[in-house]
Coordinates of C-alpha atoms in Angstrom, one line a residue:
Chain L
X1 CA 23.7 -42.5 -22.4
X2 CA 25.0 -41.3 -19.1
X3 CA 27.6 -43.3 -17.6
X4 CA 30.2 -42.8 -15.1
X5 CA 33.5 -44.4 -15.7
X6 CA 34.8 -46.5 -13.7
X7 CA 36.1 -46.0 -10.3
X8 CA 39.4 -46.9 -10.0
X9 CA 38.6 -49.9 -7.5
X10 CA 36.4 -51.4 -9.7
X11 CA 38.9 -50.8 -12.4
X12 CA 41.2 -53.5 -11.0
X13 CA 39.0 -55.9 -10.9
X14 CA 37.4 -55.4 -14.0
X15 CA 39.3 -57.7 -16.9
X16 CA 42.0 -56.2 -19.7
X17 CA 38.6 -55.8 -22.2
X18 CA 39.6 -54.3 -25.8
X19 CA 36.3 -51.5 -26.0
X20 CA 35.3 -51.3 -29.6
X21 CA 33.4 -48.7 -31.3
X22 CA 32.2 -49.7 -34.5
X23 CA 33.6 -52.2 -35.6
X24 CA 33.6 -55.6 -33.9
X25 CA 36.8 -57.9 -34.6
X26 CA 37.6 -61.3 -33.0
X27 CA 41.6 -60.7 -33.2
X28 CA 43.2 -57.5 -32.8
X29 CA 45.7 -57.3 -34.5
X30 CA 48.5 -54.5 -33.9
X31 CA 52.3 -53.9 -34.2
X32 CA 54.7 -56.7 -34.6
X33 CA 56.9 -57.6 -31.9
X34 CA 60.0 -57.4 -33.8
X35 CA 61.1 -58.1 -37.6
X36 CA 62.0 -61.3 -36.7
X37 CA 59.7 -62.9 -35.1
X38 CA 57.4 -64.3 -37.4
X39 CA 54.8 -66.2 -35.5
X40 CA 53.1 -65.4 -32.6
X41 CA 51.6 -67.7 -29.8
X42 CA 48.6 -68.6 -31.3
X43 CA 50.3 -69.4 -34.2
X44 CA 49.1 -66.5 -36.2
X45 CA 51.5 -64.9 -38.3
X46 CA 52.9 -61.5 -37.9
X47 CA 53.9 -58.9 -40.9
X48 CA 57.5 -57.9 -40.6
X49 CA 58.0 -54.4 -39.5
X50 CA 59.6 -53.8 -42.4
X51 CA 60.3 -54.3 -46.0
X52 CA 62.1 -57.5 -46.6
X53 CA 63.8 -55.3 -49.9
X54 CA 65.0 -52.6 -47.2
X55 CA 67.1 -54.9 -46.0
X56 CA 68.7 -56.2 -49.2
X57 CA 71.7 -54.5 -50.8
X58 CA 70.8 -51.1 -52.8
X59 CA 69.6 -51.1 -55.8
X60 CA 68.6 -54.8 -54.8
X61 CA 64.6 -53.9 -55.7
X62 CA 62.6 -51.1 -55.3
X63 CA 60.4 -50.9 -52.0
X64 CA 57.0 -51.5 -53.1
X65 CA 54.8 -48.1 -52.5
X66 CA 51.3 -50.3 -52.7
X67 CA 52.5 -51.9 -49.2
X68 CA 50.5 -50.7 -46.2
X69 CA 51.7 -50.0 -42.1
X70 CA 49.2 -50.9 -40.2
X71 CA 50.0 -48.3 -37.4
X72 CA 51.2 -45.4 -40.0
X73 CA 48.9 -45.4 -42.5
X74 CA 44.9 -44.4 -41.3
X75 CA 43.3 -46.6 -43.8
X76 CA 40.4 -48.3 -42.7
X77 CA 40.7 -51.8 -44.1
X78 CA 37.7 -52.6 -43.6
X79 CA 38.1 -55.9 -41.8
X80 CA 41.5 -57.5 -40.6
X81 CA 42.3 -57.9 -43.9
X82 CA 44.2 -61.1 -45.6
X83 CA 46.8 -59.0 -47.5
X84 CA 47.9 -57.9 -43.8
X85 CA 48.2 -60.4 -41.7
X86 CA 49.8 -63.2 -44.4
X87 CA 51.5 -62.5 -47.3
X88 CA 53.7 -59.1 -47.3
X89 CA 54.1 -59.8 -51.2
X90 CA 50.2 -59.5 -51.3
X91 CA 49.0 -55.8 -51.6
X92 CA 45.6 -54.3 -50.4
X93 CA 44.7 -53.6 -53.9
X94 CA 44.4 -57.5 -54.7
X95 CA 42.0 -58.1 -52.4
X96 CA 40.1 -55.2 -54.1
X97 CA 38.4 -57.7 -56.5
X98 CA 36.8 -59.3 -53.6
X99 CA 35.3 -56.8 -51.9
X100 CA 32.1 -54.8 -53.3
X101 CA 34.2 -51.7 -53.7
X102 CA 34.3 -49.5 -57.1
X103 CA 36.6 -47.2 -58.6
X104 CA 35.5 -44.2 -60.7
X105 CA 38.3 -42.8 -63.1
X106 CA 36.0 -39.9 -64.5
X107 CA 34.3 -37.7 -61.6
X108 CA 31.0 -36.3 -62.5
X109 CA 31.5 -32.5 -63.9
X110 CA 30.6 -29.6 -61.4
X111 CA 28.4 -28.9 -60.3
X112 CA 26.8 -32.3 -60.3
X113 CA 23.3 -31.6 -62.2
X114 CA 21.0 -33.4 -63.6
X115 CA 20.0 -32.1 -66.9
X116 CA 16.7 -30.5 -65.8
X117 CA 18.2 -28.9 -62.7
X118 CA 21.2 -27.3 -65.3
X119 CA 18.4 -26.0 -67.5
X120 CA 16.2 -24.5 -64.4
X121 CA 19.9 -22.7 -63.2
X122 CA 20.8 -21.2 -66.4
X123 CA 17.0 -19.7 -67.3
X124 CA 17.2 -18.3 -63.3
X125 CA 20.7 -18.2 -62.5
X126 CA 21.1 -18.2 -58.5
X127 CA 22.4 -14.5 -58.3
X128 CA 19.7 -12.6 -60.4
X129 CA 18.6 -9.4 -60.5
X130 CA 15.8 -9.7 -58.3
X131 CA 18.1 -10.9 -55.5
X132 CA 21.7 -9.6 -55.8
X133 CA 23.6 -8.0 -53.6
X134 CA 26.7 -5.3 -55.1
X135 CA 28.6 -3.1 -52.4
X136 CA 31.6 -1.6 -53.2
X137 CA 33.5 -1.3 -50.5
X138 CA 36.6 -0.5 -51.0
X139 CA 37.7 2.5 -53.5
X140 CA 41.4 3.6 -52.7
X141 CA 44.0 5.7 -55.6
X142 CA 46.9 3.6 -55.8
X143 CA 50.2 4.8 -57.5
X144 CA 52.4 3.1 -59.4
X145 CA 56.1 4.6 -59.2
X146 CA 57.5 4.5 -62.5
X147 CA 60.9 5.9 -64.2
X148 CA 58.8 8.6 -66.1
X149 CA 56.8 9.1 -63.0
X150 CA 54.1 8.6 -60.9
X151 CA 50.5 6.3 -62.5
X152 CA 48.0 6.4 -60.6
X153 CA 44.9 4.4 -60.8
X154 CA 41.7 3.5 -59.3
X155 CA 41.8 0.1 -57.2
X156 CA 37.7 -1.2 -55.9
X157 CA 36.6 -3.9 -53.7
X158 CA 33.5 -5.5 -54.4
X159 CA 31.4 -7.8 -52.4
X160 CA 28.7 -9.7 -54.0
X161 CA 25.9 -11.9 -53.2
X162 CA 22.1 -13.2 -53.2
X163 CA 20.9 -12.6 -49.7
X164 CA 20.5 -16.3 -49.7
X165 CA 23.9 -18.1 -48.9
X166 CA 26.2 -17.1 -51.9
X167 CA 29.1 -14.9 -51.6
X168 CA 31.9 -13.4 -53.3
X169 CA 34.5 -10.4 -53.4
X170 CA 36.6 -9.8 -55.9
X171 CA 38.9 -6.5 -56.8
X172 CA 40.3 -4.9 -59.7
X173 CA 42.1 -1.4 -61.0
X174 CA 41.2 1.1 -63.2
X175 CA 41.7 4.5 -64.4
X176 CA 37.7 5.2 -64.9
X177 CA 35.0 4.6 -62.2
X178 CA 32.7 1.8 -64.4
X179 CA 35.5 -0.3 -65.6
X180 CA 36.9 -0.8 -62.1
X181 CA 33.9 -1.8 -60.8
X182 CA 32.7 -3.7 -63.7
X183 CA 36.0 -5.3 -63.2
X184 CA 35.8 -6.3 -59.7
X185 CA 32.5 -7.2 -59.8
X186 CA 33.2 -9.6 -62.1
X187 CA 35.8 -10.6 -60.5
X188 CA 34.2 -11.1 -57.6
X189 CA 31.2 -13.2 -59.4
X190 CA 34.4 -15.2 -60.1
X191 CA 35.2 -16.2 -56.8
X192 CA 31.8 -16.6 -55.2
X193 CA 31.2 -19.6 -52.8
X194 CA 28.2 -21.0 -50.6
X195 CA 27.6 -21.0 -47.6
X196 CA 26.4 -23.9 -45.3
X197 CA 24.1 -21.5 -42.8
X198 CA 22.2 -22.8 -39.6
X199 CA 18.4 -22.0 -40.5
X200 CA 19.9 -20.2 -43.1
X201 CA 20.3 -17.0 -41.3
X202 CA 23.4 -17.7 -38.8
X203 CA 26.6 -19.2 -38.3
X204 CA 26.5 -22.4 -36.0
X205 CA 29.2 -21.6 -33.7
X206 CA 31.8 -18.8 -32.5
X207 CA 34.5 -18.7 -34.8
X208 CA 37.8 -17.0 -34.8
X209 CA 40.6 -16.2 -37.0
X210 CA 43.3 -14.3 -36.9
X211 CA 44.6 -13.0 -40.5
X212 CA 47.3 -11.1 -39.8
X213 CA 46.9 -8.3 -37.4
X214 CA 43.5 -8.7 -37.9
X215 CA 41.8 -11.5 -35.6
X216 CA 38.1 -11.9 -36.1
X217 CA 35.5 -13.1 -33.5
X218 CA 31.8 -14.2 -35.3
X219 CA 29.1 -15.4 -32.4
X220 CA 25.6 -17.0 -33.8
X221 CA 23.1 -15.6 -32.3
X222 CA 19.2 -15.9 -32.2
X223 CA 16.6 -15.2 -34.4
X224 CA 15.8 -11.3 -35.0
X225 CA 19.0 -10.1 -33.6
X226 CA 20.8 -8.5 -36.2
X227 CA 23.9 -7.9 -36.9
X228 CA 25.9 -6.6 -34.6
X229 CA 29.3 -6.1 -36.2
X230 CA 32.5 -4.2 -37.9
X231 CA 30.3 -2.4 -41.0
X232 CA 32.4 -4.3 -43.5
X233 CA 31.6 -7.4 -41.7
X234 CA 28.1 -6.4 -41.7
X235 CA 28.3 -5.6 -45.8
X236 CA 29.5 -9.0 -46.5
X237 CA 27.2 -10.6 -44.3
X238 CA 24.0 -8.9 -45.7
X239 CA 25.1 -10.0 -49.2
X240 CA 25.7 -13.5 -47.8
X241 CA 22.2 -13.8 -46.5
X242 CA 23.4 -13.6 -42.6
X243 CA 20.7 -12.1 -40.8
X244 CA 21.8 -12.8 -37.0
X245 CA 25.2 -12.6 -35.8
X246 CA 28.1 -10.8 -33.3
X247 CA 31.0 -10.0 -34.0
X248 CA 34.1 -8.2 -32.6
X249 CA 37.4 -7.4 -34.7
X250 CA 40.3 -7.0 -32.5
X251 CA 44.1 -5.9 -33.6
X252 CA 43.9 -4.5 -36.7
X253 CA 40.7 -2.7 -38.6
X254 CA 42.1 -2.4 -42.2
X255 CA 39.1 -3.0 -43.8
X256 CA 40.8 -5.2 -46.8
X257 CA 42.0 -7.4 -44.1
X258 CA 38.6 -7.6 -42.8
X259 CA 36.8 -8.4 -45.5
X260 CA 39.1 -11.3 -46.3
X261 CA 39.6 -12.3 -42.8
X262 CA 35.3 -12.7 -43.1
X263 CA 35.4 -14.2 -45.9
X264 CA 38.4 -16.6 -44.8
X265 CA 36.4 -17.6 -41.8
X266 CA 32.8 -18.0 -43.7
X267 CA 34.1 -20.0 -46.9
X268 CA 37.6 -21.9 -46.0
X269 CA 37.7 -25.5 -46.3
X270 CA 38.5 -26.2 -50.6
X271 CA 42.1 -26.2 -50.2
X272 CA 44.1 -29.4 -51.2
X273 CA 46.0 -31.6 -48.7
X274 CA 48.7 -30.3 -47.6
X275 CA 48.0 -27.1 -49.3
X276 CA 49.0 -28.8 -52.8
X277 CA 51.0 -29.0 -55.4
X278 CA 50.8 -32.5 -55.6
X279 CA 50.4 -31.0 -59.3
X280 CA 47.2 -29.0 -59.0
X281 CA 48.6 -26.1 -57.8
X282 CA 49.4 -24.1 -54.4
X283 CA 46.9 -24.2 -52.0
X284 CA 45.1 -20.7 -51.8
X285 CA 45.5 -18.5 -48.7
X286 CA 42.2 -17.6 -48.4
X287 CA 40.8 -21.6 -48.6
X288 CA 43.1 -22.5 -45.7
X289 CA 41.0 -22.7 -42.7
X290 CA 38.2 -25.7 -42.3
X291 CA 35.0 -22.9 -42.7
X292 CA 31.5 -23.6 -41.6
X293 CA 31.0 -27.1 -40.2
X294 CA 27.2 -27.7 -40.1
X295 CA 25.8 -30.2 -37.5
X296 CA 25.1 -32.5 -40.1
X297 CA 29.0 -32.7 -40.8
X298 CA 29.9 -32.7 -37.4
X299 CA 27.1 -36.1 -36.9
X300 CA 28.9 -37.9 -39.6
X301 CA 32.3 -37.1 -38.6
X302 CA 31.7 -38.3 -35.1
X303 CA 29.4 -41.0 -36.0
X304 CA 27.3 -40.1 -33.2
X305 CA 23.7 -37.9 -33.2
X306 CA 23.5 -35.1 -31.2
X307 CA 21.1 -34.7 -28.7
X308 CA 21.9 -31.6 -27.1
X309 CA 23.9 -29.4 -29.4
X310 CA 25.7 -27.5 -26.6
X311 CA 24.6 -24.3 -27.7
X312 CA 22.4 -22.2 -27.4
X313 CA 21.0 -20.9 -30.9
Chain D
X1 CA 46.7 -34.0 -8.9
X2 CA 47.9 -35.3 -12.6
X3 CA 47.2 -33.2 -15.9
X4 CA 46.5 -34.3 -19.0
X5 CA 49.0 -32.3 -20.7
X6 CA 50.9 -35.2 -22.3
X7 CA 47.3 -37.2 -23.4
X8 CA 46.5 -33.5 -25.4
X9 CA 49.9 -32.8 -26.7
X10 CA 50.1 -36.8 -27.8
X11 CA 46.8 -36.6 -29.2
X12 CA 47.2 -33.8 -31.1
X13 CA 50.7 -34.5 -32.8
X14 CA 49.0 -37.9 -33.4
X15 CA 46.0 -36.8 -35.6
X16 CA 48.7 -34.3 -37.1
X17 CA 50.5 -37.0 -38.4
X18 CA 47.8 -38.7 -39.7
X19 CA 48.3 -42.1 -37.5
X20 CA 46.1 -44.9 -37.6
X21 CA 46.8 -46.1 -33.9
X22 CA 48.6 -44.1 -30.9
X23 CA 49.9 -45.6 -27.3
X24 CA 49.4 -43.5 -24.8
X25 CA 50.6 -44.1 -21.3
X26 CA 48.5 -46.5 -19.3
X27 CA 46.6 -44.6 -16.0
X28 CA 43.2 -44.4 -15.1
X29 CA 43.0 -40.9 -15.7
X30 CA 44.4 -41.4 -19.6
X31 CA 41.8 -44.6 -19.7
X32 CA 38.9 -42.6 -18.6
X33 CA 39.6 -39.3 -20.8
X34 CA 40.0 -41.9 -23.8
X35 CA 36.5 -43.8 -23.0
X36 CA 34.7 -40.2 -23.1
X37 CA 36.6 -39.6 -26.2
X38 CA 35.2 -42.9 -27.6
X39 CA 31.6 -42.1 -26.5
X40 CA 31.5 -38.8 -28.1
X41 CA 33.4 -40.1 -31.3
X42 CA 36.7 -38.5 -31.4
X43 CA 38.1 -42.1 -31.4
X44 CA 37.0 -45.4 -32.9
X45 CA 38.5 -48.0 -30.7
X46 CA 40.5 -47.9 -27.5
X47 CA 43.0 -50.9 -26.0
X48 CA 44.7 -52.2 -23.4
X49 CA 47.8 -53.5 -25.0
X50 CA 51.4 -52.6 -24.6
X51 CA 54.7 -50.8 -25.9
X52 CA 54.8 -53.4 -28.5
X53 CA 51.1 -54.0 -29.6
X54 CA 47.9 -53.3 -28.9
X55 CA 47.1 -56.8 -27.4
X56 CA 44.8 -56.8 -24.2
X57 CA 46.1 -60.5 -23.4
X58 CA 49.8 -59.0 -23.3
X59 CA 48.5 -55.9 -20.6
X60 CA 48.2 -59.1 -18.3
X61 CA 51.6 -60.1 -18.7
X62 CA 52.9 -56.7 -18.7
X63 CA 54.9 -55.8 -15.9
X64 CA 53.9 -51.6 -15.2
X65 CA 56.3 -49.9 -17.5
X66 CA 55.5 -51.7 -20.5
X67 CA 51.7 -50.9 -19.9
X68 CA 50.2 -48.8 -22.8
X69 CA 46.6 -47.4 -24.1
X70 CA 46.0 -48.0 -27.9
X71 CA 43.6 -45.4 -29.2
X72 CA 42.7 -45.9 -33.0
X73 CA 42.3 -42.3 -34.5
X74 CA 39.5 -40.8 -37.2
X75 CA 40.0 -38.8 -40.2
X76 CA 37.2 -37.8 -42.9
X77 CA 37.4 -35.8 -45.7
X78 CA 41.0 -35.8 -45.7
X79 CA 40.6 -34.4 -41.9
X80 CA 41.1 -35.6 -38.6
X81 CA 37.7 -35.3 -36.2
X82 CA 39.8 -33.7 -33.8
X83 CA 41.3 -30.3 -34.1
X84 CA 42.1 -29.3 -30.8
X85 CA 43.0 -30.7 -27.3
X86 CA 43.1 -27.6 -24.6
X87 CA 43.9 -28.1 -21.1
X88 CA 42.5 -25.8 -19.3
X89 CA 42.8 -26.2 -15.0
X90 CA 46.3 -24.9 -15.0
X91 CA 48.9 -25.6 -11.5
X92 CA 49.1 -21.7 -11.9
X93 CA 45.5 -21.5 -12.4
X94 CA 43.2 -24.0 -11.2
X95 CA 39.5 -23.9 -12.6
X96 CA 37.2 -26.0 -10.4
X97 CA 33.2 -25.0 -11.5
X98 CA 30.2 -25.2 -9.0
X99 CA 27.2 -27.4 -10.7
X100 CA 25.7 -23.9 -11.6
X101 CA 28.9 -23.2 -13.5
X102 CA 29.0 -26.1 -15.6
X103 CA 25.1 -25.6 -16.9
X104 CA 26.7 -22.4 -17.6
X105 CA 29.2 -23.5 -19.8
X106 CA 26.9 -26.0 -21.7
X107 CA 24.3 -23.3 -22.4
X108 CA 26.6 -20.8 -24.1
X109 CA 27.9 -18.5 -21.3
X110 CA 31.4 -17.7 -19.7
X111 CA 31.6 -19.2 -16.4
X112 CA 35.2 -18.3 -13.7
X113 CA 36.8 -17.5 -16.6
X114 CA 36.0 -20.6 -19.0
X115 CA 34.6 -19.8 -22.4
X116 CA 31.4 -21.6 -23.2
X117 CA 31.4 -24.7 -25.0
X118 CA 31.1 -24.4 -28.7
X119 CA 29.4 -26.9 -31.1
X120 CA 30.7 -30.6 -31.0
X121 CA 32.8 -29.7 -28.2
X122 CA 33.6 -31.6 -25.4
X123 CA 35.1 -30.7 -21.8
X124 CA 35.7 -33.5 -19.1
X125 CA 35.4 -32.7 -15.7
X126 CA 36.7 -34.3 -12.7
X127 CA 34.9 -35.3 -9.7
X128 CA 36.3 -36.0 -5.9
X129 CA 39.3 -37.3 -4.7
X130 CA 41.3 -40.4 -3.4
X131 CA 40.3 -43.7 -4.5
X132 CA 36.7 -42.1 -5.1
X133 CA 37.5 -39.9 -9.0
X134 CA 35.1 -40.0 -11.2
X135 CA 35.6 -38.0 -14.7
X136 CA 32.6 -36.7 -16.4
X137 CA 31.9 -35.3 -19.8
X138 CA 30.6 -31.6 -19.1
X139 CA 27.1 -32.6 -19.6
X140 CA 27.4 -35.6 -17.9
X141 CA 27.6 -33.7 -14.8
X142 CA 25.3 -31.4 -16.1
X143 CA 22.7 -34.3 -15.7
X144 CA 24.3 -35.7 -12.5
X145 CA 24.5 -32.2 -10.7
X146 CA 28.0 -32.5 -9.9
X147 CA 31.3 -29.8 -10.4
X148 CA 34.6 -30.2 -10.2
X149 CA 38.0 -29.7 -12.0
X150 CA 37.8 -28.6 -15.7
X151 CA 40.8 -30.8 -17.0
X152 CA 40.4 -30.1 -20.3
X153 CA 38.1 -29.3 -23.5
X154 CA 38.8 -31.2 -26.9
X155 CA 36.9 -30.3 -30.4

């Protein structure tokens, strides 16, 4: 709804108000005055700032690593929760019994079927021959200088896709023609990825990245437009199923860089936190970005429904 | 007139640092900035409270300096909802759009020099002078048929 704020006149006057969102509260609880003080006015105990075992001689006891900061760590409790506000021996996860919450140990296997949907996707698989996309794109002799000489191969770049939403590329060397592209095709089938596309033909929003010297503008754009872009952009958008879009590439137009630059933009968001290796491995450079957000994501992330989207595809 | 370059920069490094809860300096300006954030969902809760905690009842007894704003921050998916805080009317370069700008600027097209806004983002303008401010989400004045200074944009 529309509504100005305040003015700051009526600001004065109005009362110190604490303006939820969600969640409504009767205490608000937030940082403790000081490690010593233990109880407030109202008689409501405070955690201490910190660890009571910090404080002790080292090697006293270990600090406990269940225990939770209110301010540092952004975990929504849920409500002000028991284990906070009383007992500092008292961790979140004992009040876990309580609550309807439940743990999973074993995830579900990707890619999450049911066992009728896994047999439809293996008789038609969702690349097929009646919809896939193959462009080579990239075919360069590269040479590797050895102490006997100079090898040279064949290095190719292959882009592949359905037309619908899936896309890949993927490169490999050879010294013949068909293994190289046999190779980076598959290769490219390897790394394949959907994508989340606004009436399945566009992206939602401009996007930009710069990879590189490469930086990369994409613009949606309406229905029956085209696309109106770098011809590698345009290759890997065909296969992708991208039937309106705008794009400019500024800096450099190495088409490698392109490709991946496109491809960085259109499918990022799978790396870990932090970019791993929390043992899992290093985060990819290719999966760094956040990718397509969808207005569906956007509505949950915000918690709000949007009425006018702000732009105007 | 104030910027809101320290309310971006302490926003940012706050969702960068994954914090649950952030004081900000108390002023209207930072109160009114925070309460469009809230509306649009950037933030889930916003406070009176003070350098010490986020308790309204303690803003009362507050003297001035001790005065802060406690904005609870979001994360999902192991992201925070906000990516970016730009400021964009500069002292160097001040950016104040007519009405016909700002519907402009909410339907996809540049307008003196301001790039439209995207999807899910958000650009608060402000609105007269003196004791008489008012700060509006861009298509809040959109629907009012007001312009004004273009503080910032936040996504």
């Amino acid at each position: 709804m529309l509504r100005t704020f305040l003015s700051s006149s009526q600001l004065s006057k109005a009362p110190a108000t604490c303006i939820r969102g969600a969640r409504l509260a009767s205490t608000s609880s937030g940082v403790p005055q000081t490690p010593n003080q233990e109880r407030t006015t109202q008689g409501r105990r405070r955690r201490p700032l910190f660890s009571k075992s910090l404080t002790q001689k080292p090697g006293a006891s270990y600090p406990r690593v269940t225990d939770v900061n209110p301010i540092l760590d952004a975990w929504d409790h849920g409500t002000e929760n028991a284990s906070l506000s009383q007992d500092p021996n008292r961790s979140l996860f004992d009040d876990a019994s309580d609550t309807d919450v439940t743990f999973l140990n074993d995830p579900p296997p990707f890619p999450f079927l049911s066992g009728e949907e896994e047999r439809d996707l293996k008789a038609r698989p969702l690349i097929n021959r009646s919809n896939q996309h193959t462009y080579v794109l990239l075919r360069k002799r590269v040479v590797h200088q050895t102490g006997k000489g100079k090898i040279s191969s064949m290095y190719y770049g292959v882009v592949v896709g359905n037309g619908a939403g899936i896309v890949g590329f993927g490169d490999a060397k050879s010294d013949d023609q068909a293994t190289g592209i046999q190779k980076a095709t598959a290769n490219a089938y390897k790394n394949c990825d959907s994508l989340d596309l606004f009436e399945g033909r566009t992206i939602w929003t401009d996007m930009r990245i710069k990879f590189g010297s490469t930086e990369l503008h994409l613009r949606p754009r309406p229905r029956g437009f085209g696309l109106m872009c770098n011809p590698y952009v345009h290759q890997v958008c065909k296969a992708a199923g991208i039937k309106d879009i705008s794009a400019k590439v500024h800096g450099s137009r190495n088409p490698m860089a392109v490709i991946k630059a496109t491809l960085m933009l259109l499918q990022s968001g799978g790396a870990p936190l932090g970019m791993g290796n929390g043992i899992g491995g290093k985060g990819r450079r290719e999966e760094k970005k956040v990718g397509i957000k969808s207005l569906q994501t956007l509505e949950r992330e915000r918690g709000r429904a949007f009425t006018d989207g702000g732009s105007w595809i | 007139m104030i910027l809101p370059y320290d309310l971006m920069a302490r926003l940012q490094n706050g969702f960068m640092a994954r914090l649950k809860r952030l004081p900000v300096p108390h002023t209207t300006q930072n109160l009114a900035i925070a309460s469009i954030m809230l509306r649009h969902g950037f933030l889930s809760n916003v406070t009176r409270g003070t350098v010490n905690s986020a308790d309204p009842d303690e803003w009362h007894a507050a003297p001035e300096p001790h005065r802060r704003i406690w904005v609870d921050l979001k994360y999902r998916d192991d992201l925070p909802v906000l990516s970016k805080a730009e400021v964009i009317s500069k002292p160097s370069k001040r950016v104040v759009l007519t009405p016909e700008d700002v519907r402009r600027i909410c339907s996809g097209q540049m307008a003196s020099f301001v790039k439209p806004l995207g999807m899910g983002e958000v650009a608060v303008i402000r609105e007269g002078g003196g004791s008489k401010i008012q700060w509006y989400e861009a298509r809040e004045a959109l629907e009012k048929g007001v312009g004004g200074e273009i503080l910032c944009r936040m996504r």
